[in-house]
Short mmCIF file of C-alpha atoms in Angstrom, two decimals:
data_model
loop_
_atom_site.label_atom_id
_atom_site.label_comp_id
_atom_site.label_asym_id
_atom_site.label_seq_id
_atom_site.Cartn_x
_atom_site.Cartn_y
_atom_site.Cartn_z
CA MET A 1 -16.65 -38.29 -11.72
CA ALA A 2 -16.07 -34.72 -12.75
CA VAL A 3 -15.98 -33.23 -16.09
CA GLU A 4 -13.45 -31.14 -17.61
CA PHE A 5 -13.43 -28.54 -20.57
CA ASP A 6 -9.85 -27.52 -21.36
CA SER A 7 -11.64 -24.52 -23.79
CA LEU A 8 -14.67 -23.04 -24.34
CA ASP A 9 -14.88 -25.18 -27.68
CA ASP A 10 -15.18 -28.61 -25.65
CA MET A 11 -18.31 -27.30 -23.26
CA PRO A 12 -21.69 -27.71 -24.00
CA HIS A 13 -23.58 -25.93 -26.37
CA ALA A 14 -25.33 -23.25 -24.00
CA SER A 15 -28.68 -24.68 -23.90
CA GLN A 16 -27.00 -28.07 -22.45
CA ARG A 17 -25.43 -26.14 -19.59
CA PRO A 18 -26.00 -24.31 -16.07
CA ALA A 19 -26.75 -20.60 -16.25
CA ALA A 20 -23.48 -18.64 -16.18
CA ILE A 21 -22.09 -18.30 -12.18
CA ASP A 22 -23.11 -15.25 -10.35
CA THR A 23 -19.92 -13.85 -8.85
CA CYS A 24 -22.00 -11.35 -6.71
CA LEU A 25 -21.31 -13.32 -3.48
CA PHE A 26 -17.14 -13.81 -4.82
CA ASP A 27 -17.22 -10.33 -5.66
CA ALA A 28 -18.68 -9.30 -1.97
CA LEU A 29 -16.08 -11.57 0.03
CA ALA A 30 -12.92 -10.72 -1.79
CA TYR A 31 -14.26 -6.72 -0.93
CA LEU A 32 -14.38 -7.82 2.56
CA GLY A 33 -11.44 -9.10 2.82
CA LEU A 34 -9.65 -6.02 2.65
CA LEU A 35 -11.34 -5.18 6.26
CA PRO A 36 -8.35 -7.58 7.63
CA PHE A 37 -5.83 -5.53 6.16
CA VAL A 38 -7.33 -1.92 7.22
CA ILE A 39 -7.41 -3.35 10.89
CA GLY A 40 -4.36 -4.26 10.94
CA ILE A 41 -3.29 -1.05 9.84
CA ALA A 42 -5.32 0.76 12.49
CA MET A 43 -3.89 -2.00 15.29
CA GLN A 44 -0.43 -0.59 14.36
CA ILE A 45 -1.37 3.04 13.94
CA THR A 46 -3.20 3.06 17.81
CA GLY A 47 -0.92 0.23 19.21
CA VAL A 48 -3.72 -1.63 20.13
CA THR A 49 -3.31 -5.54 20.30
CA LEU A 50 -6.06 -8.03 20.01
CA PHE A 51 -5.60 -11.45 21.83
CA GLY A 52 -1.99 -10.20 22.59
CA VAL A 53 -1.22 -9.86 18.83
CA GLY A 54 -0.23 -6.66 17.28
CA GLY A 55 -1.48 -5.05 14.36
CA ARG A 56 2.01 -5.59 12.22
CA PHE A 57 1.78 -9.43 12.66
CA TRP A 58 -1.69 -9.23 12.66
CA PHE A 59 -1.14 -7.64 9.12
CA ALA A 60 1.31 -10.22 7.95
CA ALA A 61 -0.49 -13.59 9.04
CA TYR A 62 -3.55 -12.01 7.45
CA SER A 63 -1.38 -11.39 4.63
CA THR A 64 0.62 -14.87 4.51
CA ALA A 65 -3.14 -16.52 4.96
CA ILE A 66 -4.82 -14.98 1.97
CA LEU A 67 -1.78 -15.60 -0.02
CA SER A 68 -1.57 -19.33 0.68
CA PHE A 69 -5.29 -19.29 -0.46
CA LEU A 70 -4.36 -17.73 -3.76
CA CYS A 71 -1.32 -20.27 -4.23
CA GLY A 72 -4.14 -23.10 -3.30
CA ILE A 73 -6.68 -21.65 -6.24
CA TRP A 74 -3.91 -22.25 -8.87
CA TRP A 75 -3.42 -25.53 -7.37
CA GLY A 76 -6.95 -26.33 -7.58
CA GLY A 77 -6.91 -25.06 -11.27
CA ALA A 78 -4.11 -27.53 -11.76
CA LEU A 79 -5.64 -30.11 -10.40
CA ASN A 80 -9.04 -29.75 -12.29
CA ARG A 81 -7.36 -29.17 -15.50
CA VAL A 82 -5.17 -31.85 -16.38
CA ARG A 83 -4.71 -30.70 -19.83
CA HIS A 84 -4.20 -27.07 -18.82
CA PRO A 85 -0.75 -25.82 -20.87
CA HIS A 86 1.17 -24.42 -18.05
CA ARG A 87 -0.25 -26.68 -15.60
CA LEU A 88 3.10 -27.96 -14.44
CA ALA A 89 3.89 -24.20 -13.76
CA LEU A 90 0.71 -23.86 -11.61
CA ILE A 91 1.71 -26.40 -9.39
CA LEU A 92 5.38 -25.62 -8.69
CA LEU A 93 4.37 -21.72 -8.67
CA SER A 94 1.87 -22.52 -5.81
CA ASN A 95 3.96 -24.32 -3.68
CA LEU A 96 6.90 -21.26 -4.12
CA VAL A 97 4.34 -18.74 -3.65
CA CYS A 98 3.64 -20.36 -0.59
CA VAL A 99 6.79 -21.17 0.86
CA ALA A 100 8.07 -18.03 0.13
CA ALA A 101 4.98 -16.02 1.77
CA TRP A 102 5.31 -18.28 5.05
CA PHE A 103 9.11 -17.26 5.14
CA ALA A 104 8.02 -13.44 4.62
CA LEU A 105 6.04 -14.06 7.81
CA LEU A 106 9.05 -15.35 9.89
CA LEU A 107 10.91 -12.15 8.69
CA TYR A 108 7.58 -10.41 9.65
CA ALA A 109 9.39 -7.95 12.50
CA THR A 110 12.45 -7.13 9.95
CA PHE A 111 12.14 -4.59 7.05
CA TRP A 112 11.49 -7.14 4.37
CA GLY A 113 8.80 -9.17 5.59
CA LEU A 114 6.33 -6.80 4.73
CA PRO A 115 7.80 -5.85 1.04
CA LEU A 116 8.05 -9.37 0.19
CA LEU A 117 4.56 -10.08 1.03
CA ALA A 118 3.93 -7.26 -1.25
CA ALA A 119 6.04 -8.40 -4.21
CA GLY A 120 3.77 -12.19 -3.23
CA PHE A 121 0.88 -10.54 -4.19
CA ALA A 122 2.14 -8.61 -7.46
CA PHE A 123 3.71 -11.68 -8.47
CA VAL A 124 0.10 -13.55 -8.11
CA LEU A 125 -1.64 -10.86 -9.92
CA TRP A 126 0.99 -10.52 -12.73
CA ALA A 127 0.90 -14.73 -13.30
CA GLU A 128 -2.17 -14.86 -13.29
CA ALA A 129 -2.53 -12.64 -16.29
CA ARG A 130 -0.16 -15.16 -17.93
CA LEU A 131 -1.13 -18.52 -16.81
CA ASN A 132 -5.20 -18.63 -16.62
CA PRO A 133 -5.57 -20.94 -13.52
CA ASN A 134 -9.08 -20.89 -14.69
CA LEU A 135 -11.63 -20.89 -17.09
CA PRO A 136 -12.04 -17.83 -19.52
CA ARG A 137 -15.72 -17.69 -17.93
CA ARG A 138 -14.59 -16.39 -14.85
CA TYR A 139 -13.38 -13.43 -16.51
CA ASN A 140 -15.43 -10.85 -13.87
CA TYR A 141 -13.87 -13.04 -10.83
CA PHE A 142 -10.38 -12.24 -12.00
CA LYS A 143 -11.40 -8.76 -12.61
CA THR A 144 -12.45 -8.35 -8.99
CA ARG A 145 -9.82 -10.26 -8.15
CA SER A 146 -7.47 -7.95 -9.79
CA ARG A 147 -8.63 -4.74 -8.63
CA VAL A 148 -8.79 -6.20 -4.63
CA SER A 149 -5.02 -7.23 -5.18
CA TYR A 150 -3.98 -3.65 -5.89
CA LEU A 151 -5.56 -2.47 -3.35
CA VAL A 152 -4.11 -5.15 -1.16
CA ILE A 153 -0.79 -4.06 -2.67
CA GLY A 154 -1.35 -0.72 -1.56
CA CYS A 155 -2.46 -1.60 2.33
CA HIS A 156 1.00 -3.14 2.21
CA LEU A 157 2.48 0.18 1.08
CA VAL A 158 0.40 2.16 3.74
CA MET A 159 1.16 -0.36 6.51
CA ILE A 160 5.40 -0.01 5.59
CA ALA A 161 5.03 3.62 5.59
CA VAL A 162 3.01 3.62 9.04
CA ILE A 163 5.77 1.22 10.45
CA ALA A 164 8.79 3.43 8.77
CA LEU A 165 7.19 6.56 10.47
CA THR A 166 5.95 5.22 13.98
CA GLY A 167 8.82 2.63 14.83
#
C-alpha cells in the first residue's frame, strides 16, 4: 500500500526519507520532447512527409499526445493524493482538456486546430500554477515544465505563421 503525504508536515523527517529525486532525466526528456514539434515545423516548411504524414498533422497529433500526457499527470496527482484540495478539479479538468485536445486534432486542417492546441498548453500552464497537482518538492521539475510549455506555445505560433505563409 502506497503512503501519501498531503503536505510537507505529514512527511517523515529528512533522515527517514530517501534523498531528493534527481530531475535531470526528466528535464532532459522534457527538452527533447520539443524535437517532434520542430520536426513538424520543418516538414511543413519543406513539404516533406514521413510515412505519408505531412508536417501539419504530425505537429497536431504530437501536440495532442503531449496534452493528453499532461492530463494524465493531473489524473495521477488526483489519484495519489486523495486529500488534495483541488482533487475534483484536477479530475474534471484532466478529462476536459484531453477531450478538447482530441477535438482540436479533428480540426487540424482548419484554422482553429493549432490555436486550440496552443490554448490547451497555455491553460495547463496556468492551471498547474493554481491547482498544484503534485507535491511541492517537485518544484524544479515544474520550473522546467513551465519553460518547455512556453517553448511549445512558441512552436505552435511558429507553425501557425508557417501555415499562413505557405498555405
